[in-house]
mmCIF file of C-alpha atoms in Angstrom:
data_model
loop_
_atom_site.group_PDB
_atom_site.id
_atom_site.type_symbol
_atom_site.label_atom_id
_atom_site.label_comp_id
_atom_site.label_asym_id
_atom_site.label_seq_id
_atom_site.Cartn_x
_atom_site.Cartn_y
_atom_site.Cartn_z
ATOM 1 C CA MET A 1 101.180 109.692 106.880
ATOM 2 C CA PRO A 2 101.145 107.116 109.744
ATOM 3 C CA MET A 3 98.407 104.509 109.647
ATOM 4 C CA GLU A 4 96.260 103.133 112.443
ATOM 5 C CA VAL A 5 95.810 99.381 111.983
ATOM 6 C CA SER A 6 93.020 97.118 113.207
ATOM 7 C CA TYR A 7 92.841 93.356 112.620
ATOM 8 C CA LYS A 8 90.068 90.799 112.212
ATOM 9 C CA LEU A 9 90.424 87.028 112.156
ATOM 10 C CA ASN A 10 87.629 85.244 110.275
ATOM 11 C CA GLY A 11 85.620 88.442 110.558
ATOM 12 C CA MET A 12 85.978 88.763 114.350
ATOM 13 C CA PRO A 13 87.708 91.964 115.591
ATOM 14 C CA LEU A 14 90.866 91.296 117.590
ATOM 15 C CA ASP A 15 90.759 94.627 119.424
ATOM 16 C CA THR A 16 87.826 94.444 121.855
ATOM 17 C CA ASP A 17 87.128 95.282 125.484
ATOM 18 C CA GLY A 18 89.638 93.308 127.479
ATOM 19 C CA PHE A 19 91.627 92.059 124.464
ATOM 20 C CA HIS A 20 94.117 94.004 122.351
ATOM 21 C CA VAL A 21 96.794 93.591 119.711
ATOM 22 C CA THR A 22 99.998 94.962 121.226
ATOM 23 C CA VAL A 23 102.655 97.244 119.760
ATOM 24 C CA LYS A 24 105.157 94.399 119.358
ATOM 25 C CA SER A 25 103.065 92.863 116.587
ATOM 26 C CA GLY A 26 104.414 92.897 113.044
ATOM 27 C CA TRP A 27 102.713 95.417 110.768
ATOM 28 C CA ARG A 28 104.641 94.358 107.677
ATOM 29 C CA ALA A 29 105.630 90.760 107.067
ATOM 30 C CA PRO A 30 109.238 90.180 105.909
ATOM 31 C CA ILE A 31 109.880 89.663 102.193
ATOM 32 C CA SER A 32 112.085 86.822 100.908
ATOM 33 C CA PRO A 33 112.700 86.792 97.135
ATOM 34 C CA ARG A 34 113.656 83.491 95.546
ATOM 35 C CA ARG A 35 116.946 83.544 93.664
ATOM 36 C CA ASN A 36 118.291 80.988 91.232
ATOM 37 C CA VAL A 37 121.919 82.019 91.086
ATOM 38 C CA VAL A 38 123.682 81.211 87.821
ATOM 39 C CA THR A 39 127.414 81.767 87.576
ATOM 40 C CA VAL A 40 129.764 81.589 84.612
ATOM 41 C CA ALA A 41 133.398 80.571 84.948
ATOM 42 C CA GLY A 42 135.731 83.515 84.410
ATOM 43 C CA ARG A 43 133.019 86.148 85.101
ATOM 44 C CA HIS A 44 132.399 88.176 88.213
ATOM 45 C CA GLY A 45 129.099 87.951 90.029
ATOM 46 C CA SER A 46 126.132 86.083 88.600
ATOM 47 C CA VAL A 47 123.939 86.125 85.506
ATOM 48 C CA LEU A 48 120.569 87.835 85.778
ATOM 49 C CA THR A 49 117.714 85.615 84.644
ATOM 50 C CA GLY A 50 115.567 88.459 83.339
ATOM 51 C CA MET A 51 112.515 86.901 84.999
ATOM 52 C CA THR A 52 110.171 88.817 87.284
ATOM 53 C CA PRO A 53 110.857 88.231 90.991
ATOM 54 C CA ARG A 54 109.070 85.468 92.850
ATOM 55 C CA PHE A 55 108.618 85.451 96.623
ATOM 56 C CA ASP A 56 108.325 82.762 99.279
ATOM 57 C CA GLU A 57 105.330 82.788 101.592
ATOM 58 C CA ARG A 58 105.604 85.362 104.331
ATOM 59 C CA GLU A 59 105.039 85.200 108.093
ATOM 60 C CA LEU A 60 103.247 87.708 110.302
ATOM 61 C CA THR A 61 103.411 87.723 114.086
ATOM 62 C CA ILE A 62 100.484 89.099 116.077
ATOM 63 C CA ARG A 63 101.023 89.590 119.800
ATOM 64 C CA THR A 64 97.984 90.029 122.000
ATOM 65 C CA VAL A 65 97.093 90.683 125.607
ATOM 66 C CA ALA A 66 93.911 89.625 127.399
ATOM 67 C CA HIS A 67 93.186 91.488 130.624
ATOM 68 C CA GLY A 68 90.469 92.078 133.138
ATOM 69 C CA ILE A 69 87.982 89.784 134.851
ATOM 70 C CA ARG A 70 87.250 87.913 131.584
ATOM 71 C CA SER A 71 90.850 87.540 130.471
ATOM 72 C CA THR A 72 90.615 83.736 130.431
ATOM 73 C CA GLN A 73 87.490 83.748 128.239
ATOM 74 C CA THR A 74 88.844 86.305 125.750
ATOM 75 C CA ALA A 75 92.177 84.468 125.512
ATOM 76 C CA GLU A 76 90.360 81.186 124.843
ATOM 77 C CA ARG A 77 88.272 82.940 122.170
ATOM 78 C CA PHE A 78 91.531 83.893 120.418
ATOM 79 C CA LEU A 79 92.794 80.305 120.746
ATOM 80 C CA ARG A 80 89.566 79.044 119.189
ATOM 81 C CA LEU A 81 89.794 81.477 116.277
ATOM 82 C CA CYS A 82 93.454 80.678 115.582
ATOM 83 C CA SER A 83 92.812 76.908 115.481
ATOM 84 C CA MET A 84 89.901 76.990 113.022
ATOM 85 C CA PRO A 85 90.288 74.849 109.858
ATOM 86 C CA SER A 86 90.233 77.842 107.502
ATOM 87 C CA LEU A 87 91.591 81.284 108.356
ATOM 88 C CA THR A 88 91.350 84.714 106.758
ATOM 89 C CA LEU A 89 93.196 87.595 108.358
ATOM 90 C CA SER A 90 91.846 91.068 107.569
ATOM 91 C CA LYS A 91 93.129 94.491 108.429
ATOM 92 C CA THR A 92 91.967 98.062 107.965
ATOM 93 C CA GLU A 93 94.550 100.824 107.748
ATOM 94 C CA THR A 94 93.354 104.372 108.445
ATOM 95 C CA ASP A 95 95.371 107.475 107.597
ATOM 96 C CA VAL A 96 95.574 109.422 110.867
ATOM 97 C CA GLU A 97 95.729 112.767 109.052
ATOM 98 C CA GLY A 98 93.722 112.409 105.841
ATOM 99 C CA GLY A 99 91.149 110.039 107.306
ATOM 100 C CA TYR A 100 90.973 107.731 104.285
ATOM 101 C CA SER A 101 91.131 104.007 104.921
ATOM 102 C CA ARG A 102 91.877 100.846 102.965
ATOM 103 C CA SER A 103 90.731 97.344 103.847
ATOM 104 C CA MET A 104 92.510 94.176 102.822
ATOM 105 C CA SER A 105 92.672 90.488 103.674
ATOM 106 C CA THR A 106 94.723 87.377 103.000
ATOM 107 C CA ARG A 107 94.482 83.664 103.643
ATOM 108 C CA VAL A 108 96.681 82.548 106.535
ATOM 109 C CA GLU A 109 97.736 79.356 108.283
ATOM 110 C CA LEU A 110 98.713 79.194 111.941
ATOM 111 C CA THR A 111 102.308 78.019 112.394
ATOM 112 C CA SER A 112 102.690 78.610 116.126
ATOM 113 C CA LEU A 113 100.821 79.993 119.128
ATOM 114 C CA SER A 114 102.679 80.570 122.380
ATOM 115 C CA PRO A 115 102.057 82.315 125.711
ATOM 116 C CA GLY A 116 104.075 85.267 126.926
ATOM 117 C CA ASP A 117 107.260 84.880 128.945
ATOM 118 C CA GLU A 118 105.814 86.402 132.104
ATOM 119 C CA GLU A 119 102.683 84.323 132.596
ATOM 120 C CA ARG A 120 101.595 83.700 136.174
ATOM 121 C CA PRO A 121 98.628 81.602 137.389
ATOM 122 C CA TRP A 122 95.606 83.515 138.689
ATOM 123 C CA ARG A 123 96.828 86.792 137.268
ATOM 124 C CA PRO A 124 94.096 88.528 135.193
ATOM 125 C CA VAL A 125 96.470 89.072 132.254
ATOM 126 C CA GLU A 126 97.335 86.627 129.489
ATOM 127 C CA GLN A 127 99.747 87.285 126.648
ATOM 128 C CA LEU A 128 99.651 85.248 123.446
ATOM 129 C CA ALA A 129 101.799 85.412 120.313
ATOM 130 C CA ALA A 130 100.405 83.896 117.101
ATOM 131 C CA VAL A 131 102.548 83.389 114.005
ATOM 132 C CA PHE A 132 100.685 83.099 110.707
ATOM 133 C CA ALA A 133 102.012 82.008 107.326
ATOM 134 C CA MET A 134 100.731 83.996 104.327
ATOM 135 C CA PRO A 135 100.570 81.491 101.439
ATOM 136 C CA ASP A 136 99.315 84.137 98.986
ATOM 137 C CA VAL A 137 102.211 86.459 99.948
ATOM 138 C CA PHE A 138 100.257 89.691 99.409
ATOM 139 C CA TRP A 139 97.279 91.413 101.023
ATOM 140 C CA HIS A 140 94.334 91.780 98.628
ATOM 141 C CA GLY A 141 91.502 94.288 98.502
ATOM 142 C CA GLU A 142 88.154 93.000 99.719
ATOM 143 C CA GLN A 143 86.277 94.750 96.882
ATOM 144 C CA PRO A 144 87.392 93.857 93.322
ATOM 145 C CA MET A 145 87.812 96.836 91.024
ATOM 146 C CA VAL A 146 86.845 97.134 87.348
ATOM 147 C CA ARG A 147 88.687 99.701 85.268
ATOM 148 C CA GLU A 148 87.936 100.480 81.625
ATOM 149 C CA LEU A 149 90.866 101.481 79.413
ATOM 150 C CA SER A 150 91.100 102.667 75.832
ATOM 151 C CA ALA A 151 91.561 100.197 72.984
ATOM 152 C CA ASN A 152 95.327 100.780 73.299
ATOM 153 C CA GLY A 153 95.460 100.390 77.070
ATOM 154 C CA GLY A 154 96.453 103.015 79.623
ATOM 155 C CA ALA A 155 96.712 103.582 83.369
ATOM 156 C CA LEU A 156 94.885 100.913 85.333
ATOM 157 C CA VAL A 157 95.713 102.839 88.502
ATOM 158 C CA PRO A 158 96.963 106.441 88.227
ATOM 159 C CA LYS A 159 100.073 107.761 89.866
ATOM 160 C CA PRO A 160 99.451 109.808 93.026
ATOM 161 C CA PHE A 161 97.774 113.171 92.411
ATOM 162 C CA ARG A 162 95.716 115.833 94.109
ATOM 163 C CA ILE A 163 92.802 117.686 92.532
ATOM 164 C CA ASP A 164 93.302 121.431 92.511
ATOM 165 C CA PRO A 165 90.447 123.238 94.179
ATOM 166 C CA TYR A 166 88.239 123.726 91.984
ATOM 167 C CA TRP A 167 87.778 122.292 88.505
ATOM 168 C CA THR A 168 84.816 122.451 86.152
ATOM 169 C CA ARG A 169 83.161 120.045 83.751
ATOM 170 C CA TRP A 170 80.129 120.112 81.505
ATOM 171 C CA SER A 171 76.994 118.448 82.865
ATOM 172 C CA GLY A 172 76.079 117.298 79.348
ATOM 173 C CA GLU A 173 77.148 118.217 75.827
ATOM 174 C CA ALA A 174 80.257 120.430 75.640
ATOM 175 C CA ASN A 175 79.446 124.110 75.077
ATOM 176 C CA ASN A 176 75.742 123.263 75.140
ATOM 177 C CA SER A 177 74.971 122.523 78.793
ATOM 178 C CA THR A 178 75.514 123.899 82.261
ATOM 179 C CA SER A 179 78.935 123.508 83.826
ATOM 180 C CA LEU A 180 79.552 121.975 87.231
ATOM 181 C CA LEU A 181 82.078 123.103 89.818
ATOM 182 C CA ALA A 182 83.735 120.498 92.010
ATOM 183 C CA ASP A 183 86.824 119.742 94.079
ATOM 184 C CA PHE A 184 86.452 115.961 94.137
ATOM 185 C CA ALA A 185 86.294 112.979 91.813
ATOM 186 C CA THR A 186 84.088 109.910 91.923
ATOM 187 C CA MET A 187 84.455 106.409 90.516
ATOM 188 C CA TRP A 188 82.878 102.976 90.712
ATOM 189 C CA LEU A 189 84.937 100.383 92.553
ATOM 190 C CA GLY A 190 83.510 97.556 90.432
ATOM 191 C CA ASP A 191 80.969 97.225 87.624
ATOM 192 C CA PRO A 192 79.174 100.520 86.852
ATOM 193 C CA ASN A 193 75.813 100.860 88.619
ATOM 194 C CA ASN A 194 76.425 97.550 90.407
ATOM 195 C CA SER A 195 79.149 98.273 92.962
ATOM 196 C CA PRO A 196 80.067 100.795 95.663
ATOM 197 C CA SER A 197 81.367 104.179 94.529
ATOM 198 C CA ILE A 198 83.890 106.440 96.225
ATOM 199 C CA LEU A 199 84.540 110.160 96.387
ATOM 200 C CA PHE A 200 88.070 111.485 96.687
ATOM 201 C CA ASP A 201 90.123 114.623 96.122
ATOM 202 C CA GLU A 202 93.515 112.927 96.247
ATOM 203 C CA VAL A 203 95.147 109.649 95.282
ATOM 204 C CA VAL A 204 98.010 109.028 97.701
ATOM 205 C CA ASP A 205 100.825 106.536 97.249
ATOM 206 C CA GLY A 206 99.492 103.007 97.737
ATOM 207 C CA MET A 207 95.824 104.027 97.899
ATOM 208 C CA PHE A 208 94.859 101.442 95.254
ATOM 209 C CA GLY A 209 97.768 99.049 95.766
ATOM 210 C CA ASP A 210 101.560 98.860 95.808
ATOM 211 C CA ALA A 211 102.279 95.173 95.068
ATOM 212 C CA PRO A 212 101.880 92.953 91.980
ATOM 213 C CA ILE A 213 98.297 92.318 90.854
ATOM 214 C CA THR A 214 98.103 88.544 90.538
ATOM 215 C CA ASP A 215 94.443 87.952 89.640
ATOM 216 C CA PRO A 216 93.546 90.228 86.686
ATOM 217 C CA ILE A 217 90.815 89.287 84.228
ATOM 218 C CA ILE A 218 90.808 91.174 80.947
ATOM 219 C CA ARG A 219 87.686 91.762 78.863
ATOM 220 C CA CYS A 220 87.819 92.594 75.146
ATOM 221 C CA GLN A 221 85.013 92.908 72.639
ATOM 222 C CA SER A 222 84.612 91.662 69.061
ATOM 223 C CA VAL A 223 88.269 90.824 68.429
ATOM 224 C CA THR A 224 90.078 88.123 66.494
ATOM 225 C CA GLY A 225 93.333 88.664 68.322
ATOM 226 C CA VAL A 226 94.706 90.603 71.270
ATOM 227 C CA LYS A 227 97.984 91.100 73.118
ATOM 228 C CA ILE A 228 98.071 92.700 76.569
ATOM 229 C CA THR A 229 101.451 93.805 77.980
ATOM 230 C CA ASP A 230 102.275 95.054 81.465
ATOM 231 C CA GLN A 231 104.462 98.130 81.116
ATOM 232 C CA SER A 232 106.477 97.434 84.272
ATOM 233 C CA SER A 233 107.265 93.698 84.108
ATOM 234 C CA LYS A 234 106.808 93.309 80.318
ATOM 235 C CA THR A 235 104.814 90.129 80.969
ATOM 236 C CA THR A 236 102.065 89.395 78.441
ATOM 237 C CA ILE A 237 98.919 87.481 77.611
ATOM 238 C CA THR A 238 97.745 86.874 74.048
ATOM 239 C CA TRP A 239 94.752 85.316 72.341
ATOM 240 C CA SER A 240 93.771 84.623 68.747
ATOM 241 C CA GLY A 241 90.728 82.884 67.338
ATOM 242 C CA THR A 242 87.111 83.366 66.327
ATOM 243 C CA LEU A 243 84.373 84.313 68.773
ATOM 244 C CA PRO A 244 81.042 82.459 68.437
ATOM 245 C CA SER A 245 78.119 84.370 66.981
ATOM 246 C CA GLY A 246 76.184 86.267 69.639
ATOM 247 C CA LYS A 247 79.043 86.151 72.183
ATOM 248 C CA PRO A 248 81.183 89.212 71.472
ATOM 249 C CA TYR A 249 82.864 89.501 74.884
ATOM 250 C CA LEU A 250 86.227 87.760 75.328
ATOM 251 C CA TYR A 251 87.659 87.197 78.820
ATOM 252 C CA LEU A 252 91.284 86.272 79.575
ATOM 253 C CA SER A 253 92.526 84.997 82.945
ATOM 254 C CA PRO A 254 96.353 84.975 83.067
ATOM 255 C CA VAL A 255 96.516 83.311 86.502
ATOM 256 C CA ASN A 256 94.576 80.277 85.230
ATOM 257 C CA LEU A 257 95.739 80.604 81.603
ATOM 258 C CA SER A 258 92.122 80.320 80.516
ATOM 259 C CA ALA A 259 89.845 82.139 78.081
ATOM 260 C CA TRP A 260 86.073 82.247 77.695
ATOM 261 C CA CYS A 261 83.411 84.235 75.876
ATOM 262 C CA SER A 262 79.928 85.447 76.715
ATOM 263 C CA ASP A 263 77.057 87.645 75.594
ATOM 264 C CA SER A 264 77.372 89.489 78.933
ATOM 265 C CA ALA A 265 79.755 92.317 79.770
ATOM 266 C CA THR A 266 79.949 91.119 83.395
ATOM 267 C CA ALA A 267 80.747 87.400 82.964
ATOM 268 C CA TRP A 268 83.895 87.704 85.076
ATOM 269 C CA SER A 269 83.546 84.274 86.667
ATOM 270 C CA GLY A 270 83.273 82.220 83.476
ATOM 271 C CA GLY A 271 81.444 81.456 80.253
ATOM 272 C CA THR A 272 81.973 79.369 77.128
ATOM 273 C CA SER A 273 85.539 78.029 77.225
ATOM 274 C CA LEU A 274 87.902 78.936 74.389
ATOM 275 C CA THR A 275 91.314 77.848 73.231
ATOM 276 C CA GLY A 276 93.928 80.159 71.725
ATOM 277 C CA ILE A 277 95.398 81.715 74.878
ATOM 278 C CA ASP A 278 99.192 82.131 74.984
ATOM 279 C CA TRP A 279 101.925 84.400 76.290
ATOM 280 C CA GLU A 280 105.418 85.652 75.457
ATOM 281 C CA GLY A 281 108.156 85.206 78.053
ATOM 282 C CA GLU A 282 105.982 85.010 81.178
ATOM 283 C CA PRO A 283 102.185 85.109 81.659
ATOM 284 C CA LEU A 284 100.768 88.520 82.475
ATOM 285 C CA GLU A 285 101.215 89.870 85.987
ATOM 286 C CA ILE A 286 100.599 93.568 86.602
ATOM 287 C CA TRP A 287 103.384 95.302 88.545
ATOM 288 C CA PRO A 288 103.489 98.911 89.746
ATOM 289 C CA MET A 289 105.637 101.448 87.944
ATOM 290 C CA ALA A 290 108.225 103.524 89.813
ATOM 291 C CA ASP A 291 105.754 106.439 89.994
ATOM 292 C CA GLY A 292 103.104 104.256 91.696
ATOM 293 C CA SER A 293 100.874 103.763 88.653
ATOM 294 C CA TYR A 294 99.894 100.457 87.030
ATOM 295 C CA ARG A 295 99.900 100.536 83.214
ATOM 296 C CA LEU A 296 98.921 98.168 80.418
ATOM 297 C CA SER A 297 99.281 98.389 76.665
ATOM 298 C CA ALA A 298 96.908 96.590 74.303
ATOM 299 C CA GLN A 299 97.146 95.540 70.672
ATOM 300 C CA GLN A 300 93.889 94.353 69.125
ATOM 301 C CA THR A 301 92.962 92.945 65.743
ATOM 302 C CA GLY A 302 89.413 92.749 64.490
ATOM 303 C CA GLY A 303 88.117 95.337 66.959
ATOM 304 C CA THR A 304 88.795 98.772 68.412
ATOM 305 C CA ASN A 305 86.576 98.739 71.497
ATOM 306 C CA PRO A 306 87.854 99.714 74.956
ATOM 307 C CA ILE A 307 89.200 96.939 77.152
ATOM 308 C CA ALA A 308 88.263 96.398 80.807
ATOM 309 C CA VAL A 309 90.238 94.820 83.649
ATOM 310 C CA ARG A 310 88.810 93.326 86.839
ATOM 311 C CA PHE A 311 91.330 92.906 89.647
ATOM 312 C CA SER A 312 91.833 92.950 93.379
ATOM 313 C CA PRO A 313 94.174 95.689 94.627
ATOM 314 C CA SER A 314 97.314 94.184 96.105
ATOM 315 C CA TRP A 315 99.520 95.443 98.933
ATOM 316 C CA TRP A 316 102.744 94.356 100.593
#
């Protein structure tokens, strides 16, 4: 379904009384994959590298109009925001039919800011076009998610589905408690009992991301070795070693190629540093499958506990 889009720059809404983002703004930034073309004499075409794609930074153009008796002040406010030393561009997309929304943000850098082509002194209308570079390429969710998977892995994000009206579940022990009737599902966005929760009756395409997840942190428990593989890109992260006594939780950060351990199940930001991290082919990056799901497989030695992954949803 079509989406309504609203922007914020450093937390300040861009659509306000007397100031609006216009329809000529870019909703999706262009995508430019990098290609290292290798040719072989006597063969047609080029040789595929077998590596996962990599993308150059993207650019997004936002066109605005300031109007009314305070057009000069609102235009200057936009100029001030665009020229700040550090910039974060946020947007909220709202499904016009289903009503669900998703919020995301990305770091940006201003590359140009120019007035419209039809400016005229003393006219209470000012048009401005700002072009922003997106160094991180993707939009990222503003609330990190934590998903627990089985010891062998599974679906980090499910493929799109809709819950049939109605389904039942036991309120306690199977066949020994009352049953509940519902037509919705609920889940924590982050750590259980320490993050917002959501209710939903449908997972639509792209609801929890549609671009590569670049910042996953994997948590294992009481292992001597582990290998995590993304089912789409086949990228991996591995670890082998001995965990210190009293610190059973192992954390792996593929983006930083670092590992640490802790006595806490929520030490996502760091702990006691460890060696032993490695990878096969390319370090782990979690890419969506063709059906819209994100899937990991896990091989563990020394333990059979579930694994958990903390990540920020990622969108194009």
